[in-house]
Amino acid sequence: MAGAVIASTDSGYDQARRSYNALIDRRPAAIVRCRLAGDVAVALDFARSEGLEVAVRGGGHNPAGHCMVADGLVIDLSLMRSVEVDHEARIAYAEGGATWLNFDAATQAFGLVTPGGVVGTTGVAGLTFGGGIGHLTAQHGLTCDHLLGAEVVTPDGSIVRASADEDSELLWGLRGGGGNFGVATRLEFRLFPLERVLGGRLIYTGRHVGEALRRYRDLVAASPRDLSCGALLSVDESLEPILIVSPCYTGASADPQELKELRSAPGLIDDGLRVHSFIAQQHVFNPPYGEERCYWKGHFVRELADELIDELLGRMVALGRPPGQLLIESLHGAAKDNDSSLGAVGFRGAAFNLSAMAGWMDPTDDEDHIEWARETAAAIAPWSASGAGYVNYMQADEPIERVRAAFGDETFERLRTLKGRYDPENVLRRNQNIPPHPAEPGVPAQEATS
Ligand SMILES: Cc1cc2nc3c(=O)[nH]c(=O)nc-3n(C[C@H](O)[C@H](O)[C@H](O)COP(=O)(O)OP(=O)(O)OC[C@H]3O[C@@H](n4cnc5c(N)ncnc54)[C@H](O)[C@@H]3O)c2cc1C
């Protein structure tokens, strides 16, 4: 192998087994730091011959802790983070372990961008394979919409290519179907010119937060596609609500009407909007890595009704102490331009993604916070678009019905067939799992999908 193997007796083992979610504390048998696609194939081979369960680690951000497996083998891609840019063709080539920090630094050197996630340390591949919602969703759609191709090491150790010409069905599956089909070692993305944005954060507190949230809702519903806008609801220690709205405007106006309305909403205590680089916008949220215990659960919703806003405000004080945050992501604009023929992702029709993100430090609070997130998701459920949340935010205990609902029956069955061709033994099951349909006898995976 060109890379390195870290065993439990090696220094650095505890650092290497950390993930974003401090609730996850697993001790793998070994962590394989791959450098090449061939290393990934060797690791998969070794895991098979030793009967070891496999986990794949990109940025280590998945809140379910899918990147770690107790007593198994972790295929760690953190040495595979380079990103090359063909600025004339406007295409970026990212290695399988690249994060958005790596990606944005490389593409912004040429004034180019693809719509990615809002936290730099998140893995590009992991985020893309679940869809990808961020600061440019209204302008350019989901991250997976711009995935043009990938090099993938399948569980049997073969190296295959997914693209419109080479295996369009695999490419379709990678656009939303998660890390179910293989380990991606190289991904290709379409790029767009963009250097500066009008963005940052607006912070509201106190009794007017409900009104500010309604204004946010009305505004994004009617918003042009040059304005993406997310929101984050929380409470301070005295249970006063706090709303953070994070617009990202890329239009021509120096003072767009939509932002004027947000800036004049009641309860505003901090106006941090400014023209800055896209890289600066990508640093608007920088949560610490691996310190908090987390449990996330939510729903894509049809609308953000007044009653639902009241419900959400009530849920923020229900625990009697700060429970964490509630993330509100709008799906207006370009996310709606495509449908399930482009990729497996199944949530485009929703208006918003609402996620209860319980976060805490003390292990004795585990049960209370987990229960808070579950009850909050249950309170949102009457407005649910499909009965499911975002696969990228799901915990490992989500029932298969919720995973199925995230895609819809037809897409889920199509994904199961694809899984049956590439991973009939379900080697890659540390993810929001697609159980394989039995493969067609005697037909190799590549032929079966071409
Ligand atoms: C703080 C934070 C911020 C986030 N922000 C956003 C956001 O703005 N937008 C958004 O859409 N999502 C966001 N997410 C969710 C995130 O996209 C998913 O959790 C994603 O799975 C993380 O990918 P990762 O590589 O960092 O995680 P990991 O835990 O390393 O990987 C998760 C899983 O992804 C798969 N995977 C990763 N890399 C590969 C690969 N190269 N080949 C095959 N499979 C692979 C594997 O199944 C792996 O188990 C955020 C999560 C956190 C914790």
Coordinates of C-alpha atoms in Angstrom, one line a residue, residues 68-421:
M68 CA -16.3 4.4 12.3
V69 CA -16.9 0.7 13.0
A70 CA -16.1 -1.2 16.2
D71 CA -13.6 -4.1 15.5
G72 CA -13.8 -3.5 11.8
L73 CA -11.7 -1.8 9.1
V74 CA -12.0 1.9 8.4
I75 CA -11.1 3.0 4.9
D76 CA -9.9 6.5 5.7
L77 CA -9.6 8.9 2.7
S78 CA -8.1 11.8 4.6
L79 CA -4.8 11.5 2.7
M80 CA -6.7 11.8 -0.6
R81 CA -7.7 15.5 -0.5
S82 CA -6.2 17.1 -3.6
V83 CA -8.4 19.0 -5.9
E84 CA -7.4 19.9 -9.5
V85 CA -9.2 22.5 -11.6
D86 CA -9.4 22.7 -15.4
H87 CA -10.5 26.3 -15.4
E88 CA -11.0 26.5 -19.1
A89 CA -13.4 23.5 -19.1
R90 CA -14.8 24.7 -15.8
I91 CA -14.4 21.2 -14.2
A92 CA -12.9 20.3 -10.8
Y93 CA -11.5 16.9 -10.1
A94 CA -11.6 16.1 -6.3
E95 CA -10.0 13.1 -4.6
G96 CA -12.5 11.0 -2.6
G97 CA -11.4 12.5 0.8
A98 CA -11.5 16.2 -0.1
T99 CA -13.4 18.5 2.1
W100 CA -15.1 21.8 1.1
L101 CA -12.1 23.7 2.5
N102 CA -9.9 21.9 0.0
F103 CA -12.4 22.2 -2.8
D104 CA -13.2 25.9 -2.4
A105 CA -9.6 26.9 -2.0
A106 CA -8.7 25.2 -5.3
T107 CA -11.7 26.4 -7.3
Q108 CA -11.8 29.9 -5.9
A109 CA -8.2 30.4 -7.0
F110 CA -9.8 30.6 -10.5
G111 CA -12.9 32.5 -9.4
L112 CA -15.0 29.3 -9.8
V113 CA -17.4 27.5 -7.6
T114 CA -19.8 24.6 -7.3
P115 CA -22.7 24.7 -4.8
G116 CA -21.4 22.8 -1.8
G117 CA -21.9 22.5 2.0
V118 CA -21.8 25.4 4.5
V119 CA -19.1 23.9 6.8
G120 CA -15.6 23.6 5.3
T121 CA -14.5 20.4 7.1
T122 CA -17.4 18.4 5.7
G123 CA -16.4 15.8 3.1
V124 CA -17.2 16.6 -0.6
A125 CA -18.1 13.0 -1.6
G126 CA -20.2 12.2 1.5
L127 CA -22.2 15.4 1.2
T128 CA -22.7 15.0 -2.6
F129 CA -23.8 11.4 -2.4
G130 CA -26.7 12.5 -0.1
G131 CA -27.8 15.5 -2.2
G132 CA -26.0 18.6 -0.9
I133 CA -27.7 21.8 0.3
G134 CA -25.8 25.0 0.9
H135 CA -25.2 28.7 0.3
L136 CA -25.8 28.4 -3.5
T137 CA -28.8 26.1 -3.7
A138 CA -31.2 28.7 -5.0
Q139 CA -28.8 29.8 -7.7
H140 CA -27.4 26.4 -8.8
G141 CA -29.3 23.6 -7.2
L142 CA -28.0 20.7 -5.3
T143 CA -24.4 19.6 -5.2
C144 CA -25.2 16.3 -6.7
D145 CA -26.7 18.0 -9.8
H146 CA -23.2 19.0 -10.7
L147 CA -21.5 15.7 -10.2
L148 CA -20.4 14.8 -13.7
G149 CA -18.5 11.6 -13.1
A150 CA -16.6 9.5 -10.5
E151 CA -14.0 6.8 -10.2
V152 CA -15.3 4.2 -7.8
V153 CA -13.7 1.2 -6.2
T154 CA -16.5 -1.4 -5.9
P155 CA -16.6 -3.8 -2.9
D156 CA -15.1 -6.6 -5.1
G157 CA -12.0 -4.4 -5.6
S158 CA -12.8 -3.4 -9.3
I159 CA -12.2 0.2 -10.3
V160 CA -15.1 1.5 -12.4
R161 CA -16.1 4.9 -13.8
A162 CA -19.5 6.5 -13.5
S163 CA -20.4 9.1 -16.0
A164 CA -23.1 10.0 -18.5
D165 CA -21.3 7.9 -21.2
E166 CA -19.7 5.1 -19.1
D167 CA -22.2 4.0 -16.5
S168 CA -25.0 6.5 -16.3
E169 CA -27.0 4.3 -13.9
L170 CA -24.2 4.4 -11.3
L171 CA -23.9 8.1 -11.8
W172 CA -27.7 8.4 -11.2
G173 CA -27.3 6.4 -8.0
L174 CA -24.4 8.4 -6.7
R175 CA -26.5 11.6 -7.1
G176 CA -28.4 11.0 -3.8
G177 CA -28.1 7.3 -3.1
G178 CA -25.3 7.6 -0.6
G179 CA -22.0 5.6 -0.3
N180 CA -23.8 2.4 -1.1
F181 CA -22.2 1.3 -4.3
G182 CA -18.4 1.7 -3.8
V183 CA -15.7 4.0 -2.5
A184 CA -15.3 7.0 -4.7
T185 CA -11.6 7.9 -5.2
R186 CA -12.1 10.8 -7.7
L187 CA -15.1 13.0 -8.4
E188 CA -15.7 15.5 -11.2
F189 CA -17.8 18.6 -10.8
R190 CA -19.1 21.3 -13.1
L191 CA -18.0 24.8 -12.0
F192 CA -19.5 28.3 -12.3
P193 CA -17.9 31.7 -12.1
L194 CA -18.4 33.4 -8.8
E195 CA -16.1 35.5 -6.6
R196 CA -18.0 37.8 -4.3
V197 CA -21.4 37.6 -2.6
L198 CA -23.5 39.7 -0.4
G199 CA -23.8 37.5 2.6
G200 CA -23.1 36.9 6.3
R201 CA -25.5 36.6 9.2
L202 CA -28.5 38.5 10.6
I203 CA -29.2 37.7 14.3
Y204 CA -32.5 38.3 15.9
T205 CA -33.5 37.7 19.6
G206 CA -36.4 38.1 22.0
R207 CA -40.1 38.0 21.6
H208 CA -40.1 39.2 17.9
V209 CA -38.2 36.1 16.7
G210 CA -41.5 34.4 15.6
E211 CA -42.3 37.5 13.4
A212 CA -38.8 37.5 12.0
L213 CA -39.1 33.9 11.1
R214 CA -42.4 34.5 9.3
R215 CA -40.8 37.3 7.4
Y216 CA -37.9 35.0 6.4
R217 CA -40.5 32.3 5.3
D218 CA -42.5 34.8 3.2
L219 CA -39.4 36.2 1.6
V220 CA -37.7 33.0 0.5
A221 CA -41.1 31.8 -0.9
A222 CA -41.1 34.8 -3.3
S223 CA -37.3 35.1 -3.6
P224 CA -35.5 35.3 -6.9
R225 CA -33.0 32.5 -7.5
D226 CA -30.0 34.8 -6.9
L227 CA -30.7 34.6 -3.1
S228 CA -30.1 31.5 -1.1
C229 CA -31.1 31.7 2.5
G230 CA -30.9 29.4 5.5
A231 CA -31.9 29.9 9.1
L232 CA -31.0 28.5 12.5
L233 CA -33.2 28.7 15.6
S234 CA -31.8 28.3 19.1
V235 CA -32.2 29.6 22.7
D236 CA -29.8 31.2 25.1
E237 CA -29.3 30.0 28.7
S238 CA -32.3 32.0 29.8
L239 CA -34.4 30.4 27.0
E240 CA -34.7 33.6 25.0
P241 CA -35.0 32.6 21.3
I242 CA -32.3 33.4 18.9
L243 CA -32.7 33.3 15.1
I244 CA -29.7 33.4 12.8
V245 CA -30.6 34.0 9.1
S246 CA -27.8 33.5 6.6
P247 CA -28.5 35.0 3.2
C248 CA -26.2 34.6 0.2
Y249 CA -27.0 37.0 -2.6
T250 CA -25.3 36.9 -6.0
G251 CA -27.4 39.3 -8.0
A252 CA -26.5 42.7 -9.4
S253 CA -28.2 45.0 -6.8
A254 CA -26.1 46.6 -4.1
D255 CA -29.1 46.7 -1.8
P256 CA -31.7 44.1 -2.8
Q257 CA -35.3 44.6 -1.6
E258 CA -35.4 41.1 0.0
L259 CA -32.4 41.9 2.2
K260 CA -33.9 45.3 3.1
E261 CA -36.9 43.5 4.3
L262 CA -34.9 41.0 6.4
R263 CA -32.8 43.8 7.8
S264 CA -35.8 45.8 8.9
A265 CA -37.5 42.8 10.6
P266 CA -38.2 43.3 14.4
G267 CA -35.8 41.8 16.9
L268 CA -32.6 42.3 14.8
I269 CA -29.6 42.8 17.2
D270 CA -26.7 42.1 14.8
D271 CA -26.5 42.9 11.1
G272 CA -23.5 41.1 9.8
L273 CA -24.3 41.4 6.1
R274 CA -21.5 42.5 3.8
V275 CA -20.0 42.0 0.4
H276 CA -17.3 39.5 0.9
S277 CA -15.5 36.6 -1.0
F278 CA -17.3 33.3 -1.5
I279 CA -14.6 31.8 0.7
A280 CA -15.6 34.2 3.6
Q281 CA -19.2 33.2 3.1
Q282 CA -18.1 29.6 3.5
H283 CA -16.8 30.5 6.9
V284 CA -20.0 32.0 8.2
F285 CA -20.6 28.7 10.1
N286 CA -17.6 27.0 11.7
P287 CA -18.7 24.7 14.4
P288 CA -16.0 23.0 16.5
Y289 CA -15.2 19.5 15.3
G290 CA -15.9 16.4 17.5
E291 CA -16.7 18.2 20.8
E292 CA -20.4 17.9 21.1
R293 CA -22.6 14.9 21.4
C294 CA -25.2 15.1 18.6
Y295 CA -28.5 13.5 17.6
W296 CA -30.3 14.9 14.6
K297 CA -33.8 14.1 13.3
G298 CA -36.1 16.0 11.0
H299 CA -38.4 16.2 8.0
F300 CA -38.7 17.9 4.6
V301 CA -41.8 19.9 4.9
R302 CA -44.4 21.2 2.3
E303 CA -44.6 24.6 4.0
L304 CA -43.6 26.6 7.1
A305 CA -47.1 27.3 8.3
D306 CA -47.7 29.8 11.1
E307 CA -48.8 26.9 13.4
L308 CA -45.5 25.1 12.6
I309 CA -43.5 28.2 13.5
D310 CA -45.3 28.4 16.8
E311 CA -44.7 24.7 17.4
L312 CA -40.9 25.1 16.7
L313 CA -40.6 28.0 19.1
G314 CA -42.4 25.9 21.7
R315 CA -40.0 23.0 21.1
M316 CA -37.0 25.2 21.7
V317 CA -38.0 25.7 25.3
A318 CA -39.6 22.3 25.9
L319 CA -36.5 20.8 27.5
G320 CA -36.1 23.6 30.1
R321 CA -32.5 24.2 29.0
P322 CA -30.9 24.9 25.5
P323 CA -31.5 21.7 23.6
G324 CA -29.4 22.5 20.5
Q325 CA -30.5 24.0 17.3
L326 CA -33.2 23.8 14.7
L327 CA -31.9 24.1 11.1
I328 CA -34.2 25.5 8.4
E329 CA -33.0 25.1 4.8
S330 CA -35.0 26.5 2.0
L331 CA -35.2 24.6 -1.3
H332 CA -36.5 27.4 -3.5
G333 CA -35.0 28.1 -6.9
A334 CA -32.7 25.9 -8.9
A335 CA -33.1 22.8 -6.7
K336 CA -36.5 22.4 -8.4
D337 CA -35.1 22.5 -12.0
N338 CA -34.3 18.7 -12.0
D339 CA -36.2 15.6 -11.1
S340 CA -35.6 12.0 -10.3
S341 CA -34.4 11.2 -13.8
L342 CA -31.2 13.1 -13.1
G343 CA -30.4 11.5 -9.8
A344 CA -31.8 9.4 -6.9
V345 CA -32.2 12.3 -4.6
G346 CA -35.8 12.5 -3.5
F347 CA -36.6 15.7 -1.7
R348 CA -36.7 18.4 -4.4
G349 CA -40.4 19.0 -4.1
A350 CA -40.3 20.1 -0.5
A351 CA -40.3 23.8 0.5
F352 CA -37.9 23.5 3.5
N353 CA -35.7 21.0 5.3
L354 CA -36.3 21.2 9.1
S355 CA -33.9 19.4 11.3
A356 CA -33.8 19.2 15.1
M357 CA -30.1 19.1 15.9
A358 CA -29.8 18.2 19.6
G359 CA -26.3 19.1 20.9
W360 CA -24.9 18.6 24.4
M361 CA -21.7 17.8 26.3
D362 CA -22.6 15.7 29.3
P363 CA -23.2 12.0 28.7
T364 CA -25.7 11.9 31.5
D365 CA -27.9 14.1 29.3
D366 CA -27.9 11.7 26.4
E367 CA -31.4 10.4 26.9
D368 CA -33.1 13.8 27.4
H369 CA -31.5 15.3 24.3
I370 CA -32.2 12.4 22.1
E371 CA -35.8 12.3 23.2
W372 CA -36.0 16.1 22.5
A373 CA -34.9 15.6 18.9
R374 CA -37.3 12.7 18.4
E375 CA -40.2 14.6 19.9
T376 CA -39.4 17.7 17.9
A377 CA -39.3 15.6 14.6
A378 CA -42.7 14.1 15.6
A379 CA -44.1 17.6 16.1
I380 CA -42.9 18.6 12.6
A381 CA -44.3 15.3 11.1
P382 CA -47.8 16.6 10.3
W383 CA -46.2 19.0 7.8
S384 CA -43.9 16.4 6.3
A385 CA -43.6 16.3 2.5
S386 CA -42.8 12.6 2.4
G387 CA -42.5 11.2 5.9
A388 CA -38.7 11.5 5.8
G389 CA -35.8 13.7 6.7
Y390 CA -32.5 14.3 5.0
V391 CA -30.4 11.1 4.5
N392 CA -27.3 13.2 5.1
Y393 CA -28.5 14.1 8.6
M394 CA -30.0 10.8 9.6
Q395 CA -28.8 8.9 12.7
A396 CA -27.9 5.2 12.5
D397 CA -31.2 4.2 14.2
E398 CA -33.5 5.4 11.4
P399 CA -35.9 2.6 10.4
I400 CA -35.7 1.3 6.9
E401 CA -39.2 2.8 6.2
R402 CA -37.8 6.3 6.7
V403 CA -34.9 5.6 4.4
R404 CA -37.3 4.3 1.8
A405 CA -39.6 7.3 2.2
A406 CA -36.6 9.6 1.7
F407 CA -36.4 8.3 -1.9
G408 CA -40.0 7.2 -2.6
D409 CA -40.9 3.6 -3.5
E410 CA -39.9 3.7 -7.2
T411 CA -36.5 5.3 -6.7
F412 CA -35.8 3.1 -3.7
E413 CA -36.4 -0.1 -5.7
R414 CA -34.2 1.2 -8.6
L415 CA -31.4 1.9 -6.0
R416 CA -31.8 -1.7 -4.6
T417 CA -31.3 -3.1 -8.1
L418 CA -28.1 -1.0 -8.5
K419 CA -26.9 -2.0 -5.1
G420 CA -27.5 -5.7 -6.0
R421 CA -25.2 -5.2 -9.0

